[in-house]
mmCIF file of C-alpha atoms in Angstrom:
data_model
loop_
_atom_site.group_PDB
_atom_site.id
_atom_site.type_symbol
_atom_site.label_atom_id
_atom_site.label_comp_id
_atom_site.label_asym_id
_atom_site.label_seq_id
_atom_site.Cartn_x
_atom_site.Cartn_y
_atom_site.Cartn_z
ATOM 1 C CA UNK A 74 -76.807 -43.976 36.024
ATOM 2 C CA UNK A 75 -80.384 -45.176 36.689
ATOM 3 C CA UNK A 76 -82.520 -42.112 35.406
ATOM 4 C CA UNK A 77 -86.641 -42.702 36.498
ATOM 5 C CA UNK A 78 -89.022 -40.125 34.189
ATOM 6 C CA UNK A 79 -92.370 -39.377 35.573
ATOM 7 C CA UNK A 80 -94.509 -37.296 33.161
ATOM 8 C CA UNK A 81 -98.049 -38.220 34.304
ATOM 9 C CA UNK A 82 -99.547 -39.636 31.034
ATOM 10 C CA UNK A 83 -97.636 -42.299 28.854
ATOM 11 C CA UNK A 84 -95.127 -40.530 26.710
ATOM 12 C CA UNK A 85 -96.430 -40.151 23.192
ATOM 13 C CA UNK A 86 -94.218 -37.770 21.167
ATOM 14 C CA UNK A 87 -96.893 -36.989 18.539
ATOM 15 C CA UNK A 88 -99.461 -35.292 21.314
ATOM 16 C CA UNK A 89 -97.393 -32.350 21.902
ATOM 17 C CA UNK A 90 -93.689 -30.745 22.073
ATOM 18 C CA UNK A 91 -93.667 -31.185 25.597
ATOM 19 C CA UNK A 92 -94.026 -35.368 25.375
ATOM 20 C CA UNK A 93 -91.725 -34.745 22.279
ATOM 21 C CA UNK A 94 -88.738 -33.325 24.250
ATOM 22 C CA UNK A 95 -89.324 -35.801 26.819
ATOM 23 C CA UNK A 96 -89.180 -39.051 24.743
ATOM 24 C CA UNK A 97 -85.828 -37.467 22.997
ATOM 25 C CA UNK A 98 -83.929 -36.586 26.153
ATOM 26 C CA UNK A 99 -85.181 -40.016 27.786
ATOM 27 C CA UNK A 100 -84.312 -42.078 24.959
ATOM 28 C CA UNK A 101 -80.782 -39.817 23.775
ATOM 29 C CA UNK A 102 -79.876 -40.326 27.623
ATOM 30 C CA UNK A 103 -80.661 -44.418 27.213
ATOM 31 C CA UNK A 104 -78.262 -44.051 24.072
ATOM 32 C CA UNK A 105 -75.683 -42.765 25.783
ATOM 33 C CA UNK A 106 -75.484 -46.117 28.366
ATOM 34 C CA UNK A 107 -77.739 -44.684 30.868
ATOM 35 C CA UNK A 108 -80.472 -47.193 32.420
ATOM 36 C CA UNK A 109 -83.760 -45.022 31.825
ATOM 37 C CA UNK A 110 -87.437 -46.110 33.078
ATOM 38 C CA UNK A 111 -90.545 -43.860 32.939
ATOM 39 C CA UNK A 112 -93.489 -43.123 35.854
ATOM 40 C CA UNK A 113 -96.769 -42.714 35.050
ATOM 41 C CA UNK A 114 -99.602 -41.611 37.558
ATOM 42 C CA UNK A 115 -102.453 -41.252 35.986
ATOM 43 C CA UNK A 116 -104.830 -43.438 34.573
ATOM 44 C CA UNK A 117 -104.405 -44.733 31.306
ATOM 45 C CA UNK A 118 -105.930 -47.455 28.498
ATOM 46 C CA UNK A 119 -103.220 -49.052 27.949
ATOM 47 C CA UNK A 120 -102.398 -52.724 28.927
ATOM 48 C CA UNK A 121 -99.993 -53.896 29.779
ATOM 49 C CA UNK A 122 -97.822 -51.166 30.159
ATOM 50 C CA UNK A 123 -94.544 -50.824 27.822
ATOM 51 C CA UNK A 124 -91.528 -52.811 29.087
ATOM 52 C CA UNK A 125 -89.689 -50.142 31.926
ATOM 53 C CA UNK A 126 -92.772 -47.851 32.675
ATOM 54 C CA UNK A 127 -94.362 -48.377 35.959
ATOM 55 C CA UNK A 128 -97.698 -46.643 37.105
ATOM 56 C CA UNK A 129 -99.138 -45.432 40.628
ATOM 57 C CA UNK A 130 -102.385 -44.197 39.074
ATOM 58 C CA UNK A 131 -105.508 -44.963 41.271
ATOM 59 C CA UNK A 132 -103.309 -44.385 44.492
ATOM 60 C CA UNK A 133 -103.987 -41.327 46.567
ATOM 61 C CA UNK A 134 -101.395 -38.760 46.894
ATOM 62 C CA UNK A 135 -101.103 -40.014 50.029
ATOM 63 C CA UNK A 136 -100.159 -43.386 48.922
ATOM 64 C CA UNK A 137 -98.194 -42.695 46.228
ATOM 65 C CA UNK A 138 -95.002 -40.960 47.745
ATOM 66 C CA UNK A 139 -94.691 -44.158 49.745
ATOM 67 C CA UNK A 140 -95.319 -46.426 46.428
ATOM 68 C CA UNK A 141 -92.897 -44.611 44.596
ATOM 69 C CA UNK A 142 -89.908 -44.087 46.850
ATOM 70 C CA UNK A 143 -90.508 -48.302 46.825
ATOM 71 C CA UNK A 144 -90.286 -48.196 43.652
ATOM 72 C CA UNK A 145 -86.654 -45.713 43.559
ATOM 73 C CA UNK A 146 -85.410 -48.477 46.211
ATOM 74 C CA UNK A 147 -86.465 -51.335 43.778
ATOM 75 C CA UNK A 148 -84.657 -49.395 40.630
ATOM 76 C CA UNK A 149 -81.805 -47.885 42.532
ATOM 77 C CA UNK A 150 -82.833 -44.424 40.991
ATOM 78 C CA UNK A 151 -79.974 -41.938 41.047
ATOM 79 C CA UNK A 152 -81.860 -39.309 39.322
ATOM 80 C CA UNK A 153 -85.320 -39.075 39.496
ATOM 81 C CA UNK A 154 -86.794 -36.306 36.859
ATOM 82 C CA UNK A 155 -89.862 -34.827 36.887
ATOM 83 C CA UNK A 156 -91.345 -33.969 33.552
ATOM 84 C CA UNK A 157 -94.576 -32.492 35.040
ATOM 85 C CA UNK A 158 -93.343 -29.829 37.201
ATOM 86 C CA UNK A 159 -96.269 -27.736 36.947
ATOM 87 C CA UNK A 160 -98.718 -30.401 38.045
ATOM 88 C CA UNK A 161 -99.782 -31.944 41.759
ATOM 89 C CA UNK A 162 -97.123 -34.228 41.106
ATOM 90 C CA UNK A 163 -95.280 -32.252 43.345
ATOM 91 C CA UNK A 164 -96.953 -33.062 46.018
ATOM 92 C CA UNK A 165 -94.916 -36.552 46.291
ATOM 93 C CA UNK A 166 -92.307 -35.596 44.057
ATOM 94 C CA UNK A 167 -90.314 -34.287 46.388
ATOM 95 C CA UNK A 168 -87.620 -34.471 49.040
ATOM 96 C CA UNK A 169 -89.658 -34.012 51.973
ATOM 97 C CA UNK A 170 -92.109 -36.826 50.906
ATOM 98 C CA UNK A 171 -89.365 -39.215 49.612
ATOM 99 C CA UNK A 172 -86.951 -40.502 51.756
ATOM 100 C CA UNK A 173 -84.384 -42.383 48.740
ATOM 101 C CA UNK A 174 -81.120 -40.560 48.722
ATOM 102 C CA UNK A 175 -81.814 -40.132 44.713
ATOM 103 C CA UNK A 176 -81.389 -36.069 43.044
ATOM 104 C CA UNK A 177 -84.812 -34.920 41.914
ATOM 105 C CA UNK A 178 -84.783 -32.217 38.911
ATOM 106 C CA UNK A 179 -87.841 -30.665 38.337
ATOM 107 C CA UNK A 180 -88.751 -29.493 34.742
ATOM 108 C CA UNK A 181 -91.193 -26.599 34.152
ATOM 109 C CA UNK A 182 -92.284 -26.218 30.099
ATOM 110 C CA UNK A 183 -94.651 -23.654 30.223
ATOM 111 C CA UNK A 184 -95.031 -19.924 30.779
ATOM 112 C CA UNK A 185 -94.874 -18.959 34.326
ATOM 113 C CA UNK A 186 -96.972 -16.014 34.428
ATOM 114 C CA UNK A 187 -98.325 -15.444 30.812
ATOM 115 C CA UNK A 188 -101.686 -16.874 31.301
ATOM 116 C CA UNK A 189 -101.770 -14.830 34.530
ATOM 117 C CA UNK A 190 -101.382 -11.899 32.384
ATOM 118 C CA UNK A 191 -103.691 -12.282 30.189
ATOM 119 C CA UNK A 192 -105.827 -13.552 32.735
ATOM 120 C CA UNK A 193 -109.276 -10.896 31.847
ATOM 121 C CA UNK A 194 -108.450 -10.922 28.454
ATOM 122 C CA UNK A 195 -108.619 -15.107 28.031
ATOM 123 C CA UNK A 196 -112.335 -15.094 29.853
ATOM 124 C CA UNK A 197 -114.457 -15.714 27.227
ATOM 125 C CA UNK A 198 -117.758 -14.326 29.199
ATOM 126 C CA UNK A 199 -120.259 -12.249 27.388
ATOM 127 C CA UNK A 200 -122.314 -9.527 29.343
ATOM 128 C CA UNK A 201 -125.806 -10.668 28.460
ATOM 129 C CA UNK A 202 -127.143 -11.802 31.825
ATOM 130 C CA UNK A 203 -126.728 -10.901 36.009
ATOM 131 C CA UNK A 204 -125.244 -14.230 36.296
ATOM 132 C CA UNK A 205 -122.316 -13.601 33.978
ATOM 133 C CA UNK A 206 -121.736 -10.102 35.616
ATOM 134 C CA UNK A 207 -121.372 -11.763 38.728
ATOM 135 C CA UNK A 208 -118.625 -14.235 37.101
ATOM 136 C CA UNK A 209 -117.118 -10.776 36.222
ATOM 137 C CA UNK A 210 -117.174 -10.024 39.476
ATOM 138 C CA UNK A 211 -115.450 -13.247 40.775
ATOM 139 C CA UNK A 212 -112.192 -12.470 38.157
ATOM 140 C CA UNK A 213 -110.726 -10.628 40.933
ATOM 141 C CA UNK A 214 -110.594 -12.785 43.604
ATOM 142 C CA UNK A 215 -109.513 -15.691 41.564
ATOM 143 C CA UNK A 216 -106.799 -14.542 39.938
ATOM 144 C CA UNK A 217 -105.255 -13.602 43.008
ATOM 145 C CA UNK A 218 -105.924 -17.106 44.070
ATOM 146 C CA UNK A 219 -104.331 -18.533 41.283
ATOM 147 C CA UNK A 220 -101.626 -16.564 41.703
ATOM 148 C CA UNK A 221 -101.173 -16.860 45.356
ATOM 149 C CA UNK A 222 -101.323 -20.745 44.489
ATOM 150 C CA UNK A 223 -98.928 -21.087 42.202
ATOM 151 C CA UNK A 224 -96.416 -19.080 43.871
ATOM 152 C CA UNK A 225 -96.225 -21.283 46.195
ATOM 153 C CA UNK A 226 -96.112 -24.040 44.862
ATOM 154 C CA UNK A 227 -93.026 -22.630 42.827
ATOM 155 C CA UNK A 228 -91.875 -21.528 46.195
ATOM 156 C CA UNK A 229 -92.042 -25.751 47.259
ATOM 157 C CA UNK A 230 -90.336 -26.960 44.513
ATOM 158 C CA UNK A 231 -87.262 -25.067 44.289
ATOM 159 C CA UNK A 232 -86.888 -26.123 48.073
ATOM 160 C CA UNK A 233 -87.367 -29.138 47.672
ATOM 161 C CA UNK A 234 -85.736 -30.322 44.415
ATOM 162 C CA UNK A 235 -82.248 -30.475 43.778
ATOM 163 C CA UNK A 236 -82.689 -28.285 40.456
ATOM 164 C CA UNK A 237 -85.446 -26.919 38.548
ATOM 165 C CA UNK A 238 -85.350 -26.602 34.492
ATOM 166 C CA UNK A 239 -86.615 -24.129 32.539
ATOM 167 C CA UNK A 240 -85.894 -23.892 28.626
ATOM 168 C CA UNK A 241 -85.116 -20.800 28.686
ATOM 169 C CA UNK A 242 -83.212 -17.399 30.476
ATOM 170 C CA UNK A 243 -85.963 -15.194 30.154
ATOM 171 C CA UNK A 244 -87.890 -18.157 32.004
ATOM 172 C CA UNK A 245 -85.539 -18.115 34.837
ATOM 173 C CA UNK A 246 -85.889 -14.483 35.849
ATOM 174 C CA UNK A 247 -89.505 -14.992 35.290
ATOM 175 C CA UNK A 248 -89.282 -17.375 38.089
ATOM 176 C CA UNK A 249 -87.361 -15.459 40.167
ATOM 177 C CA UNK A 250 -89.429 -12.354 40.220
ATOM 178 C CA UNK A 251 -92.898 -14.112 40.688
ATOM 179 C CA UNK A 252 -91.609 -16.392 43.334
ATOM 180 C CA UNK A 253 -89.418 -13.323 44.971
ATOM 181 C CA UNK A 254 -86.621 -15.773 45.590
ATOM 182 C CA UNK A 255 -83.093 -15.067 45.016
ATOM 183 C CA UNK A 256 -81.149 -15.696 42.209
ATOM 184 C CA UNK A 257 -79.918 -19.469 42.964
ATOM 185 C CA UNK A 258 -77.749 -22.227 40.465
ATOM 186 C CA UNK A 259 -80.433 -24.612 41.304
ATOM 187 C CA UNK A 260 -82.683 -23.273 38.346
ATOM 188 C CA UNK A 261 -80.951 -24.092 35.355
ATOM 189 C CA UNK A 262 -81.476 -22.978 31.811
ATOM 190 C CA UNK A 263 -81.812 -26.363 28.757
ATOM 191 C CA UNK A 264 -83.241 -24.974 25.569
ATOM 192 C CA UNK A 265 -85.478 -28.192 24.335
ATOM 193 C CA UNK A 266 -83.717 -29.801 21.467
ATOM 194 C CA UNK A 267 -84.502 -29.434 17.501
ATOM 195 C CA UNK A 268 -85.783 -32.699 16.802
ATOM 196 C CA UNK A 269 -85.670 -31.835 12.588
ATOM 197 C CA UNK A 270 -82.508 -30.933 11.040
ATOM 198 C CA UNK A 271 -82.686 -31.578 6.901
ATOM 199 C CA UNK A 272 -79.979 -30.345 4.881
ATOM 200 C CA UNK A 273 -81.824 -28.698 2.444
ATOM 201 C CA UNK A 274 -85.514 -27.150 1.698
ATOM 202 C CA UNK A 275 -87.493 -27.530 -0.775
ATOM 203 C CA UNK A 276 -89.979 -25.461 -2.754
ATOM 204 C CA UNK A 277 -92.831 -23.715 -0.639
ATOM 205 C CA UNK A 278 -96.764 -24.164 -1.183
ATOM 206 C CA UNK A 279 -98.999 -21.618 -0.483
ATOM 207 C CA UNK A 280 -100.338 -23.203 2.788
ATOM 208 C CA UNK A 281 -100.103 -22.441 6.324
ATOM 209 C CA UNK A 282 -99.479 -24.587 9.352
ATOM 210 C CA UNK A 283 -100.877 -24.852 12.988
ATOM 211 C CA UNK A 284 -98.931 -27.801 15.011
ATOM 212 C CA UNK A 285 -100.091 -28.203 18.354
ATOM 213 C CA UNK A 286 -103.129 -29.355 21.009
ATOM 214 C CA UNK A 287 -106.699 -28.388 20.496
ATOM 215 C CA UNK A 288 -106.814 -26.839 23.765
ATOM 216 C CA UNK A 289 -108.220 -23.059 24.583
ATOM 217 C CA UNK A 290 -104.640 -21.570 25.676
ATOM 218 C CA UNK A 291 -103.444 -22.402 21.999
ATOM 219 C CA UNK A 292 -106.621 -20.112 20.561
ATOM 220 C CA UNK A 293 -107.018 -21.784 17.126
ATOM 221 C CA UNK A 294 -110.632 -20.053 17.026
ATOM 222 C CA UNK A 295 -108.280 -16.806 16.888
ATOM 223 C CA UNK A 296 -106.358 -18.257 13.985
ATOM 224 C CA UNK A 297 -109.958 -19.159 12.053
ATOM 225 C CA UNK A 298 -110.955 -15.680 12.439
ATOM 226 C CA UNK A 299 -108.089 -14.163 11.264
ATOM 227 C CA UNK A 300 -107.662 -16.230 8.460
ATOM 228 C CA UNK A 301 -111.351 -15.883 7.136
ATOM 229 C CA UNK A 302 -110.785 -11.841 7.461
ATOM 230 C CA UNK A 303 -107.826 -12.028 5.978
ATOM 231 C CA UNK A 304 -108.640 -12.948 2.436
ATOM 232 C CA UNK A 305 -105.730 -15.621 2.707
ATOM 233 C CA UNK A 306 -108.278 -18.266 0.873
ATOM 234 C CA UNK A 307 -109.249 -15.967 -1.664
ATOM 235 C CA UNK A 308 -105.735 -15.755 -2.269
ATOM 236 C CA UNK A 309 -105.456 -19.526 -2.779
ATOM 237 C CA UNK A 310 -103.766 -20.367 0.266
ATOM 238 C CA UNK A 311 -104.775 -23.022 2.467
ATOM 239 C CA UNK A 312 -104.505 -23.974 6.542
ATOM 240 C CA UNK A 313 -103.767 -27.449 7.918
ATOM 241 C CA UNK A 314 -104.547 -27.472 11.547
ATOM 242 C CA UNK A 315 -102.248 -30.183 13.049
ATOM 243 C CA UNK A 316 -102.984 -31.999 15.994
ATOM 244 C CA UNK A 317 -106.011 -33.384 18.368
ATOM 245 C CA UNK A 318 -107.853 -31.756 21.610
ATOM 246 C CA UNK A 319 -110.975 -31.773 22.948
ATOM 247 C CA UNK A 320 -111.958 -28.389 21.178
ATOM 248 C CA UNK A 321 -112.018 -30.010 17.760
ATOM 249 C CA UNK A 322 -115.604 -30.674 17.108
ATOM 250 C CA UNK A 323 -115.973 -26.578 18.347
ATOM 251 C CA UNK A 324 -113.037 -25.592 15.846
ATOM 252 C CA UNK A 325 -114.607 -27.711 12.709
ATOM 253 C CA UNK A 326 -117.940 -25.753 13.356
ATOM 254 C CA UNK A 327 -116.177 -22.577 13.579
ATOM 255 C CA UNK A 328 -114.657 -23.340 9.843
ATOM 256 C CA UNK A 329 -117.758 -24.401 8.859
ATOM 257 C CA UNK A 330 -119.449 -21.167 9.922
ATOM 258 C CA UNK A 331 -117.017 -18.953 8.692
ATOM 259 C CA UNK A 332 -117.122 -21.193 4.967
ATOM 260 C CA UNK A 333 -113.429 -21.814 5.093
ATOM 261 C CA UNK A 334 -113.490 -24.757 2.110
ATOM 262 C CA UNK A 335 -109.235 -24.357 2.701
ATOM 263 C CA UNK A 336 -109.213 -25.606 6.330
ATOM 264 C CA UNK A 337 -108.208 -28.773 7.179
ATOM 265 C CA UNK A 338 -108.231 -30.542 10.226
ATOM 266 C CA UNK A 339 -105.609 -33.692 9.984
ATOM 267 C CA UNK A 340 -105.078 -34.998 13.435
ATOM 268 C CA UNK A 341 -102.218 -35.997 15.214
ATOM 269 C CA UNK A 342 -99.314 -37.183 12.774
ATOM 270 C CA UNK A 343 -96.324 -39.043 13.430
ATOM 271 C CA UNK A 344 -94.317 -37.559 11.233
ATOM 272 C CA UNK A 345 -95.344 -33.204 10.181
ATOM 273 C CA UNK A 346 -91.894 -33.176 8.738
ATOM 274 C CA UNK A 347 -93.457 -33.673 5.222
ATOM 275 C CA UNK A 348 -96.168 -30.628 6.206
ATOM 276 C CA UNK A 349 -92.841 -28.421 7.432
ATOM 277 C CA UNK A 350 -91.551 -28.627 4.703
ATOM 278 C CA UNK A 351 -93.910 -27.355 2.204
ATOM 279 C CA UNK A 352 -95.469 -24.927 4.388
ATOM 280 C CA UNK A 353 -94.920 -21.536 3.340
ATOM 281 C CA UNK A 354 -96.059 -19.576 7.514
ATOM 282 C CA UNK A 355 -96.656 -21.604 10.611
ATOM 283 C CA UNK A 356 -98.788 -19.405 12.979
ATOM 284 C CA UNK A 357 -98.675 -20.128 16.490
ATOM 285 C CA UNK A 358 -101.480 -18.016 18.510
ATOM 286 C CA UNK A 359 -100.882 -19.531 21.935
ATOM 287 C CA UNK A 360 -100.812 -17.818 24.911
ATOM 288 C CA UNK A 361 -98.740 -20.489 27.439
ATOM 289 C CA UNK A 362 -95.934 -21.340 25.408
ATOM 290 C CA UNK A 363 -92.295 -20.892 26.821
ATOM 291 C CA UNK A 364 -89.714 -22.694 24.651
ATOM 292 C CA UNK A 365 -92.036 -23.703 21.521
ATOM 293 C CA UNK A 366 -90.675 -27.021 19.780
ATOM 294 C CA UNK A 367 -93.249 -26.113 17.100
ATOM 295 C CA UNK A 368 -91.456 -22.940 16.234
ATOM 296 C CA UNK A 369 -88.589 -25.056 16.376
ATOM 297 C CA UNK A 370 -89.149 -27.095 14.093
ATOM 298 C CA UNK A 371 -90.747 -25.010 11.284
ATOM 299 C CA UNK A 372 -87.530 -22.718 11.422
ATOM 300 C CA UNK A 373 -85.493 -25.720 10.391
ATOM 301 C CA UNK A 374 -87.462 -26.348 7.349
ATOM 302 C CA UNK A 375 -88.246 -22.511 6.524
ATOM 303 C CA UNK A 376 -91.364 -21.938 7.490
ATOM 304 C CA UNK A 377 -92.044 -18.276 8.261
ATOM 305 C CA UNK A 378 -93.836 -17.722 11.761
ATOM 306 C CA UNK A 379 -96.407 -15.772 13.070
ATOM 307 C CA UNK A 380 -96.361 -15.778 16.482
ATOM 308 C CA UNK A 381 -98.118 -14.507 19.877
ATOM 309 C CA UNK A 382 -95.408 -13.540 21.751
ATOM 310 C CA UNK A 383 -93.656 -15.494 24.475
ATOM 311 C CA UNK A 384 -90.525 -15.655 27.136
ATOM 312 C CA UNK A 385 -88.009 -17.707 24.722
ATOM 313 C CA UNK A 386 -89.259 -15.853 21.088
ATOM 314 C CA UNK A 387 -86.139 -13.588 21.160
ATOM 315 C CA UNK A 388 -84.315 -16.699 21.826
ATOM 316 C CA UNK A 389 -86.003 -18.261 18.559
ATOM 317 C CA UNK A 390 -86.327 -15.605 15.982
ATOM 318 C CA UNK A 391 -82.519 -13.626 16.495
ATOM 319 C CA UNK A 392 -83.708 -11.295 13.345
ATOM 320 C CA UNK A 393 -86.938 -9.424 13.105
ATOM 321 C CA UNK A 394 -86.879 -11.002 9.374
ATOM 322 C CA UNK A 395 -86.673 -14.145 10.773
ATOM 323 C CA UNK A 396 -90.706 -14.051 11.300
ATOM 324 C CA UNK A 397 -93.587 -12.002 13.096
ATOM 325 C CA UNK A 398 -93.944 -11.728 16.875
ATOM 326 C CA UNK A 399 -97.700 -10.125 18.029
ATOM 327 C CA UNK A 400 -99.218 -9.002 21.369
ATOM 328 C CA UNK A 401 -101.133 -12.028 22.940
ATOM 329 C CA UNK A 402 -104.954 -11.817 22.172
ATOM 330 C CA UNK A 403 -104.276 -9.337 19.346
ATOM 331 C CA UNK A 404 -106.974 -10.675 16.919
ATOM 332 C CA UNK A 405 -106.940 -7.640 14.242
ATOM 333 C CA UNK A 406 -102.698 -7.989 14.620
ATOM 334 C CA UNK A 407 -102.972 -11.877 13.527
ATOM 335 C CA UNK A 408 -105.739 -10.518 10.845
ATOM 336 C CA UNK A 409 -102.924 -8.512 9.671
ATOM 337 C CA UNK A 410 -100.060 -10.746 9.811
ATOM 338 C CA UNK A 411 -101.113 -13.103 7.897
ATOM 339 C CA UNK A 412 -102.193 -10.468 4.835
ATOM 340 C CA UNK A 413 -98.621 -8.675 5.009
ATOM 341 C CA UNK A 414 -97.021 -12.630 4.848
ATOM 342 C CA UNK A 415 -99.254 -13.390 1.873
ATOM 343 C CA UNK A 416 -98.582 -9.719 -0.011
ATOM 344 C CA UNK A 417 -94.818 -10.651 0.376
ATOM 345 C CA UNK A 418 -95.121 -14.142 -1.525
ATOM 346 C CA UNK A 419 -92.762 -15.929 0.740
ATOM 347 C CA UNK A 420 -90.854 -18.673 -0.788
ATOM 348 C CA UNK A 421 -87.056 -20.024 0.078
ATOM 349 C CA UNK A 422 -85.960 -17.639 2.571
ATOM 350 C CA UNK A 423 -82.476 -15.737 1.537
ATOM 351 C CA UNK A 424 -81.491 -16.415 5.325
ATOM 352 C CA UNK A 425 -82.141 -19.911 5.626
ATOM 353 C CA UNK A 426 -78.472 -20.500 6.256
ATOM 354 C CA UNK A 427 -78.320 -18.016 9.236
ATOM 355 C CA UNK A 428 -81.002 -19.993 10.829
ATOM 356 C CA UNK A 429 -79.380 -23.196 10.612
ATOM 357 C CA UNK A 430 -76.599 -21.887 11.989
ATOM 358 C CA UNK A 431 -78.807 -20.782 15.040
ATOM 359 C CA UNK A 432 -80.428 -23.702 15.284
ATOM 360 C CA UNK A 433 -77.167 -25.930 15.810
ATOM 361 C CA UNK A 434 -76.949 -24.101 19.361
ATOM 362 C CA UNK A 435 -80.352 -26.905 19.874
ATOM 363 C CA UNK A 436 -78.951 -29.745 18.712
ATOM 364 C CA UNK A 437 -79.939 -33.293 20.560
ATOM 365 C CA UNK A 438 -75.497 -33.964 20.814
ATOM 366 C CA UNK A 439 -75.750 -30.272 22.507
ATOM 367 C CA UNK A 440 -79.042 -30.596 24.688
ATOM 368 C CA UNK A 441 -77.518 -33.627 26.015
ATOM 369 C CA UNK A 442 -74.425 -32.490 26.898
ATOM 370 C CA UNK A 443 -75.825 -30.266 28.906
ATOM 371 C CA UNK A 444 -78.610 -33.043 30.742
ATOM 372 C CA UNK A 445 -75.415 -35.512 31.544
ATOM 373 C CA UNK A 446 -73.340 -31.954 33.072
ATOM 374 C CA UNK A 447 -76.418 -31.713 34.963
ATOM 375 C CA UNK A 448 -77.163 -35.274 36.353
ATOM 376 C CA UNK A 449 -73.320 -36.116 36.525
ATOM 377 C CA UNK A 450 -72.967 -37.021 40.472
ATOM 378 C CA UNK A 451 -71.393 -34.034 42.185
ATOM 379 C CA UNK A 452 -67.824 -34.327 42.799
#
């Protein structure tokens, strides 16, 4: 089958899980004899563009429904899957704005309503001045906007895709009760596929892991707090904060305020496999995740994590040994997390084996059984 991925932004797997579960499905699909090009449509530095990715950045919404259906004609595009489903995308990614007879799936990564939530609690707006207090008073209004927003455009996709993928059950009744639609087969469940699997692992260091964006939902500055209150350095651990955003040059000023000589900041890294596995915790203190491939991926090398909760977690961690869930935006909870992790001097897990066992349920074979059930034609 000719399978077209649009994800916005080139695919690069080490930015973030999302772009990581995208490049595996895309390329394990290609594997299995299925013709697979990628859409872009935003702008990016690149040039020329990689051999099978084709780009409609710079065109107007507008434009680009008409560009890209085009472009489905050109390719003969059977399936067309949307990677961004939470993005304007949608506003040409669509049946009513494309007229080729091609399926369109629609995938949605992230939290539905967590951020939503959390919405009071994630403003970051001191009371010092009449201007702030009005922002206060704005809160109202614009969470209901959001929310009114993003309803429907939940509402448009589910009409007008073929399906709509979530990674997780909890995810789909999620969608179902804040869109008030009725439970329908066209929202499917795929768990994103565990992209590490090594047979054994090897002796823990006392070090901690973040693996992610630099981005406010993923609250790193929460994580630097609670590890300079929690003694963890003084205890000789250390933290290696993995990954890039645009709040890095706030985060390295935070360390350096707080004096944290054990925090590292190493970028984005090909390959964290080597960091998996001699981490001892990964802590995870984001507040939009749905179907982490972070927490993922530290399970399979026995990391223990410390978590903010979210949808898929009892998905993740079967056993309440199995690591620490927290109440989003719990600062003095993190604090504490990480001390009780430390006091236990976590090393090779007894019930490592368990959680391989788990994890084989998210195998790439599995995942993509369950893609090629999905875009098979209909009978």
């Amino acid at each position: 089958m000719n399978l077209l991925f649009s994800f916005g932004n080139l695919i690069r797997p080490t930015r973030g899980g999302t772009e990581r579960v995208t490049a595996l499905i895309a390329h394990g699909l290609q594997a299995r004899g299925h013709k697979v090009s990628f859409l872009i449509t935003e702008e990016v530095n690149t040039s020329p563009l990689p051999i099978g990715t084709y780009s409609c950045a710079g065109l107007s919404h507008e434009e680009k429904a008409p560009w890209v259906n085009r472009l489905c004609e050109r390719l003969r595009i059977d399936v067309l899957i949307n990677e961004a489903g939470t993005s304007d995308d949608i506003r040409f990614l669509n049946h009513e704005s494309l007229q080729h007879p091609c399926r369109i799936i629609t995938c949605i990564h992230f939290d539905i309503t967590g951020d939503l939530q959390y919405f009071y609690r994630s403003m970051d707006i001191p009371l010092n001045s009449w201007s702030n207090l009005l922002r206060w008073m704005k809160l109202p209004f614009l969470k209901w906007m959001h929310t009114r927003n993003r309803r429907k455009r939940y509402r448009y996709l589910l009409q007008h895709s073929d399906a709509v993928v979530v990674p997780a059950p909890a995810l789909m009744q999620q969608f179902f009760r804040f869109t008030g639609t009725h439970p329908s087969t066209r929202v499917r469940c795929i768990p994103n596929p565990a992209v590490f699997a090594p047979e054994t692992v090897g002796s823990k260091e006392p070090m901690a892991l973040f693996v992610g964006r630099l981005v406010p939902g993923k609250h790193v500055d929460h994580l630097l707090d609670a590890w300079a209150a929690s003694g963890a350095e003084q205890n000789g651990w250390k933290l290696l904060i993995v990954g890039e955003g645009g709040q890095r040059p706030n985060l390295e000023r935070q360390a350096k305020r707080l004096k944290l000589r054990s925090v590292c900041f190493t970028g984005s890294l090909n390959r964290p496999d080597e960091l998996y596995r001699r981490a001892t915790l990964l802590i995870l203190p984001s507040d939009y995740e749905s179907f982490s491939m972070v927490v993922l991926e530290g399970l399979s090398f026995g990391c223990f994590p410390i978590v903010y909760d979210f949808p898929a977690i009892s998905q993740l961690l079967l056993k309440p040994e199995w690591g620490m869930v927290l109440p989003q935006h719990h600062r003095k909870a993190l604090t504490a997390a990480i001390q009780e992790a430390i006091s236990r001097h976590l090393t090779n897990l007894p019930h490592q084996k368990d959680i391989h066992n788990h994890l084989k349920h998210f195998s790439l074979p599995t995942i993509l059984k369950q893609w090629e059930q999905l875009i098979a034609p209909a009978p």
